[in-house]
Amino acid sequence: MKKVGLFSILTLLIFTLLSCSKGEKKIEKKFSNGEPEIVAYYKQNKKVYEEHYYENGKLRSEGDFNGKVRSGQWTFYFDDGKVFAKADFSKKKEGESWQIYKHEGDKLIGKSDKITAMSFSPEGTLVDITIKDPKDNKKEIYYRFFNSFKLRMQITLVGNMYQGQALSWHENGKINSEVFYVDGLEDSTYISYADNGQTMEKGQYKKGVKVGKWEHFNSEGKPLGVEIYDKDGTLLRETNTQGLRFSHRNNGKAE
């Protein structure tokens, strides 16, 4: 019992010392439920560390601060505690040596990847990033993320034009759509899906216009209608069950 008691005291002491080493704790922003959203630590009235939280209380991001700017190592987390990304903000405001992971744990971007563009939310979290394709220096790969950090879109670029397969996902990780591009124009198969995995729309593109047969379904798989297009994109015939107009540009949903 004495050993257990001593261990507990030492653990508490270490935790206290580590907390104090960050500086004076201040809650700078709260959620509507009263839980902390941003927690900062100060030493001699200078911010030296900052933590961001999800509304569920899980840590969202944390790292060093140098007064008004991020500095040193930062780590970003998914809302279940898994690591989304790590970066070093010691020299660049956009960070460097980025390591980014999928929610499943696979590494998406490593330190050796060359970043060509990136953007951040007002909160300072990553919205999208473009890197040189490690397999082909003439190509770039563009990634876009949800606010939850889960992968939203992935597409290859050649000279700022979409090229090859483009994929997008629902926030639950299910595929949202897949389409192929040639020189920036949709070409070949297009398929969109509901967040339960059910096909919502499928058809063919040729140089940016719909051709042939296009089929539409609801989220339970029930057919909603069919469109037939000429080779120049002219709508030849349309049949549907509810008098709806369809467009994949609204995520495969009927208008």
GROMACS .gro file of C-alpha atoms in nm:
model
  255
    1MET     CA    1   0.000   0.000   0.000
    2LYS     CA    2   0.286   0.234   0.083
    3LYS     CA    3   0.446   0.169  -0.257
    4VAL     CA    4   0.118   0.239  -0.437
    5GLY     CA    5   0.067   0.557  -0.236
    6LEU     CA    6   0.419   0.677  -0.307
    7PHE     CA    7   0.379   0.604  -0.679
    8SER     CA    8   0.055   0.803  -0.693
    9ILE     CA    9   0.215   1.099  -0.517
   10LEU     CA   10   0.515   1.094  -0.753
   11THR     CA   11   0.287   1.073  -1.058
   12LEU     CA   12   0.083   1.371  -0.934
   13LEU     CA   13   0.400   1.566  -0.861
   14ILE     CA   14   0.543   1.499  -1.208
   15PHE     CA   15   0.212   1.598  -1.373
   16THR     CA   16   0.202   1.919  -1.170
   17LEU     CA   17   0.561   2.007  -1.256
   18LEU     CA   18   0.502   1.945  -1.626
   19SER     CA   19   0.189   2.161  -1.621
   20CYS     CA   20   0.369   2.441  -1.442
   21SER     CA   21   0.661   2.422  -1.686
   22LYS     CA   22   0.429   2.536  -1.964
   23GLY     CA   23   0.354   2.856  -1.775
   24GLU     CA   24   0.041   3.024  -1.644
   25LYS     CA   25  -0.270   2.862  -1.790
   26LYS     CA   26  -0.544   3.081  -1.940
   27ILE     CA   27  -0.863   2.970  -2.117
   28GLU     CA   28  -0.888   3.209  -2.413
   29LYS     CA   29  -1.198   3.072  -2.583
   30LYS     CA   30  -1.486   2.843  -2.484
   31PHE     CA   31  -1.749   2.645  -2.673
   32SER     CA   32  -2.116   2.726  -2.617
   33ASN     CA   33  -2.132   2.433  -2.373
   34GLY     CA   34  -1.867   2.600  -2.157
   35GLU     CA   35  -1.587   2.358  -2.243
   36PRO     CA   36  -1.246   2.508  -2.335
   37GLU     CA   37  -1.175   2.553  -2.706
   38ILE     CA   38  -0.840   2.736  -2.683
   39VAL     CA   39  -0.607   2.714  -2.385
   40ALA     CA   40  -0.287   2.922  -2.373
   41TYR     CA   41   0.012   2.924  -2.140
   42TYR     CA   42   0.207   3.239  -2.053
   43LYS     CA   43   0.544   3.318  -1.903
   44GLN     CA   44   0.617   3.679  -1.811
   45ASN     CA   45   0.303   3.783  -2.003
   46LYS     CA   46   0.427   3.615  -2.321
   47LYS     CA   47   0.238   3.326  -2.478
   48VAL     CA   48   0.465   3.021  -2.495
   49TYR     CA   49   0.226   2.733  -2.563
   50GLU     CA   50  -0.124   2.681  -2.702
   51GLU     CA   51  -0.377   2.400  -2.711
   52HIS     CA   52  -0.692   2.372  -2.922
   53TYR     CA   53  -0.971   2.129  -2.831
   54TYR     CA   54  -1.269   1.964  -2.997
   55GLU     CA   55  -1.610   2.016  -2.843
   56ASN     CA   56  -1.596   1.657  -2.717
   57GLY     CA   57  -1.297   1.756  -2.501
   58LYS     CA   58  -1.034   1.580  -2.712
   59LEU     CA   59  -0.716   1.768  -2.799
   60ARG     CA   60  -0.721   1.909  -3.155
   61SER     CA   61  -0.375   2.067  -3.179
   62GLU     CA   62  -0.091   2.176  -2.954
   63GLY     CA   63   0.248   2.337  -2.980
   64ASP     CA   64   0.490   2.613  -2.889
   65PHE     CA   65   0.417   2.982  -2.924
   66ASN     CA   66   0.651   3.277  -2.945
   67GLY     CA   67   0.439   3.568  -2.837
   68LYS     CA   68   0.193   3.604  -3.126
   69VAL     CA   69   0.312   3.334  -3.365
   70ARG     CA   70   0.345   2.958  -3.362
   71SER     CA   71   0.695   2.823  -3.320
   72GLY     CA   72   0.867   2.491  -3.270
   73GLN     CA   73   0.691   2.157  -3.296
   74TRP     CA   74   0.314   2.129  -3.342
   75THR     CA   75   0.094   1.821  -3.346
   76PHE     CA   76  -0.261   1.800  -3.484
   77TYR     CA   77  -0.511   1.529  -3.389
   78PHE     CA   78  -0.829   1.370  -3.518
   79ASP     CA   79  -1.124   1.390  -3.277
   80ASP     CA   80  -1.057   1.037  -3.150
   81GLY     CA   81  -0.699   1.119  -3.044
   82LYS     CA   82  -0.517   0.974  -3.345
   83VAL     CA   83  -0.240   1.191  -3.491
   84PHE     CA   84  -0.329   1.375  -3.813
   85ALA     CA   85  -0.011   1.577  -3.866
   86LYS     CA   86   0.316   1.703  -3.723
   87ALA     CA   87   0.515   2.005  -3.837
   88ASP     CA   88   0.797   2.238  -3.733
   89PHE     CA   89   0.712   2.610  -3.721
   90SER     CA   90   1.054   2.725  -3.601
   91LYS     CA   91   1.152   2.899  -3.927
   92LYS     CA   92   0.842   2.926  -4.145
   93LYS     CA   93   0.493   3.047  -4.056
   94GLU     CA   94   0.342   2.773  -4.275
   95GLY     CA   95   0.563   2.514  -4.109
   96GLU     CA   96   0.802   2.262  -4.260
   97SER     CA   97   0.894   1.895  -4.225
   98TRP     CA   98   0.524   1.811  -4.247
   99GLN     CA   99   0.415   1.457  -4.173
  100ILE     CA  100   0.048   1.393  -4.250
  101TYR     CA  101  -0.149   1.075  -4.184
  102LYS     CA  102  -0.481   0.931  -4.295
  103HIS     CA  103  -0.731   0.852  -4.021
  104GLU     CA  104  -0.656   0.483  -4.083
  105GLY     CA  105  -0.294   0.550  -3.987
  106ASP     CA  106  -0.126   0.534  -4.329
  107LYS     CA  107   0.122   0.813  -4.398
  108LEU     CA  108  -0.006   1.053  -4.664
  109ILE     CA  109   0.284   1.302  -4.675
  110GLY     CA  110   0.636   1.265  -4.537
  111LYS     CA  111   0.922   1.501  -4.453
  112SER     CA  112   1.093   1.434  -4.785
  113ASP     CA  113   0.790   1.533  -4.996
  114LYS     CA  114   0.820   1.871  -5.168
  115ILE     CA  115   0.529   2.102  -5.082
  116THR     CA  116   0.431   2.346  -5.359
  117ALA     CA  117   0.121   2.507  -5.203
  118MET     CA  118  -0.092   2.495  -4.889
  119SER     CA  119  -0.365   2.695  -4.717
  120PHE     CA  120  -0.495   2.726  -4.363
  121SER     CA  121  -0.823   2.807  -4.190
  122PRO     CA  122  -0.852   3.124  -3.976
  123GLU     CA  123  -0.797   2.892  -3.680
  124GLY     CA  124  -0.460   2.797  -3.826
  125THR     CA  125  -0.535   2.437  -3.921
  126LEU     CA  126  -0.455   2.285  -4.258
  127VAL     CA  127  -0.725   2.309  -4.528
  128ASP     CA  128  -0.538   2.177  -4.831
  129ILE     CA  129  -0.188   2.096  -4.950
  130THR     CA  130  -0.020   2.027  -5.284
  131ILE     CA  131   0.299   1.827  -5.324
  132LYS     CA  132   0.519   1.712  -5.608
  133ASP     CA  133   0.430   1.359  -5.711
  134PRO     CA  134   0.715   1.143  -5.572
  135LYS     CA  135   0.683   0.913  -5.875
  136ASP     CA  136   0.669   1.184  -6.145
  137ASN     CA  137   0.822   1.529  -6.093
  138LYS     CA  138   0.606   1.672  -6.373
  139LYS     CA  139   0.292   1.604  -6.171
  140GLU     CA  140   0.152   1.735  -5.844
  141ILE     CA  141  -0.093   1.578  -5.600
  142TYR     CA  142  -0.358   1.796  -5.437
  143TYR     CA  143  -0.519   1.697  -5.105
  144ARG     CA  144  -0.809   1.874  -4.936
  145PHE     CA  145  -0.933   1.802  -4.582
  146PHE     CA  146  -1.255   1.838  -4.385
  147ASN     CA  147  -1.250   2.053  -4.072
  148SER     CA  148  -1.218   1.722  -3.886
  149PHE     CA  149  -0.889   1.664  -4.076
  150LYS     CA  150  -1.030   1.361  -4.257
  151LEU     CA  151  -0.939   1.342  -4.625
  152ARG     CA  152  -1.194   1.511  -4.849
  153MET     CA  153  -1.036   1.509  -5.196
  154GLN     CA  154  -0.732   1.379  -5.382
  155ILE     CA  155  -0.642   1.462  -5.740
  156THR     CA  156  -0.339   1.475  -5.967
  157LEU     CA  157  -0.244   1.802  -6.138
  158VAL     CA  158  -0.034   1.865  -6.446
  159GLY     CA  159   0.032   2.232  -6.516
  160ASN     CA  160  -0.259   2.338  -6.293
  161MET     CA  161  -0.499   2.112  -6.482
  162TYR     CA  162  -0.671   1.806  -6.338
  163GLN     CA  163  -0.528   1.487  -6.486
  164GLY     CA  164  -0.623   1.125  -6.425
  165GLN     CA  165  -0.847   0.993  -6.148
  166ALA     CA  166  -1.001   1.235  -5.898
  167LEU     CA  167  -1.144   1.096  -5.575
  168SER     CA  168  -1.356   1.258  -5.305
  169TRP     CA  169  -1.486   1.118  -4.976
  170HIS     CA  170  -1.768   1.172  -4.732
  171GLU     CA  171  -1.658   1.270  -4.383
  172ASN     CA  172  -1.736   0.919  -4.257
  173GLY     CA  173  -1.465   0.786  -4.488
  174LYS     CA  174  -1.697   0.643  -4.753
  175ILE     CA  175  -1.618   0.731  -5.114
  176ASN     CA  176  -1.819   1.029  -5.243
  177SER     CA  177  -1.724   1.037  -5.610
  178GLU     CA  178  -1.473   0.917  -5.864
  179VAL     CA  179  -1.414   1.078  -6.201
  180PHE     CA  180  -1.135   1.084  -6.460
  181TYR     CA  181  -0.985   1.393  -6.622
  182VAL     CA  182  -0.789   1.450  -6.940
  183ASP     CA  183  -0.626   1.793  -6.973
  184GLY     CA  184  -0.863   1.944  -6.718
  185LEU     CA  185  -1.186   1.802  -6.865
  186GLU     CA  186  -1.394   1.515  -6.733
  187ASP     CA  187  -1.342   1.209  -6.951
  188SER     CA  188  -1.450   0.847  -6.907
  189THR     CA  189  -1.650   0.708  -6.613
  190TYR     CA  190  -1.814   0.920  -6.343
  191ILE     CA  191  -1.973   0.767  -6.030
  192SER     CA  192  -2.107   0.933  -5.717
  193TYR     CA  193  -2.213   0.762  -5.394
  194ALA     CA  194  -2.427   0.831  -5.088
  195ASP     CA  195  -2.255   0.826  -4.748
  196ASN     CA  196  -2.383   0.471  -4.698
  197GLY     CA  197  -2.192   0.348  -5.006
  198GLN     CA  198  -2.495   0.331  -5.235
  199THR     CA  199  -2.441   0.447  -5.596
  200MET     CA  200  -2.628   0.773  -5.663
  201GLU     CA  201  -2.528   0.856  -6.019
  202LYS     CA  202  -2.318   0.698  -6.291
  203GLY     CA  203  -2.241   0.775  -6.650
  204GLN     CA  204  -1.976   0.868  -6.904
  205TYR     CA  205  -1.800   1.191  -6.999
  206LYS     CA  206  -1.621   1.273  -7.323
  207LYS     CA  207  -1.407   1.586  -7.326
  208GLY     CA  208  -1.610   1.753  -7.053
  209VAL     CA  209  -1.964   1.672  -7.172
  210LYS     CA  210  -2.203   1.395  -7.072
  211VAL     CA  211  -2.249   1.126  -7.335
  212GLY     CA  212  -2.451   0.808  -7.356
  213LYS     CA  213  -2.659   0.669  -7.070
  214TRP     CA  214  -2.666   0.830  -6.724
  215GLU     CA  215  -2.845   0.660  -6.436
  216HIS     CA  216  -2.968   0.811  -6.108
  217PHE     CA  217  -3.065   0.643  -5.779
  218ASN     CA  218  -3.172   0.743  -5.430
  219SER     CA  219  -2.969   0.654  -5.120
  220GLU     CA  220  -3.154   0.322  -5.087
  221GLY     CA  221  -3.064   0.219  -5.442
  222LYS     CA  222  -3.409   0.283  -5.593
  223PRO     CA  223  -3.383   0.407  -5.956
  224LEU     CA  224  -3.482   0.771  -5.995
  225GLY     CA  225  -3.433   0.814  -6.365
  226VAL     CA  226  -3.223   0.784  -6.679
  227GLU     CA  227  -3.081   1.041  -6.919
  228ILE     CA  228  -2.955   0.969  -7.271
  229TYR     CA  229  -2.705   1.212  -7.424
  230ASP     CA  230  -2.578   1.248  -7.779
  231LYS     CA  231  -2.201   1.240  -7.849
  232ASP     CA  232  -2.194   1.623  -7.846
  233GLY     CA  233  -2.361   1.640  -7.501
  234THR     CA  234  -2.713   1.716  -7.623
  235LEU     CA  235  -2.982   1.563  -7.399
  236LEU     CA  236  -3.182   1.332  -7.626
  237ARG     CA  237  -3.417   1.166  -7.381
  238GLU     CA  238  -3.495   1.182  -7.010
  239THR     CA  239  -3.711   0.955  -6.797
  240ASN     CA  240  -3.758   0.990  -6.423
  241THR     CA  241  -3.997   0.892  -6.148
  242GLN     CA  242  -4.040   1.227  -5.976
  243GLY     CA  243  -4.001   1.494  -6.245
  244LEU     CA  244  -3.657   1.587  -6.111
  245ARG     CA  245  -3.359   1.743  -6.284
  246PHE     CA  246  -3.023   1.580  -6.218
  247SER     CA  247  -2.671   1.716  -6.191
  248HIS     CA  248  -2.354   1.557  -6.054
  249ARG     CA  249  -2.228   1.906  -5.973
  250ASN     CA  250  -2.464   1.890  -5.677
  251ASN     CA  251  -2.293   1.574  -5.549
  252GLY     CA  252  -2.517   1.348  -5.748
  253LYS     CA  253  -2.834   1.473  -5.577
  254ALA     CA  254  -3.149   1.548  -5.768
  255GLU     CA  255  -3.242   1.916  -5.782
   0.00000   0.00000   0.00000
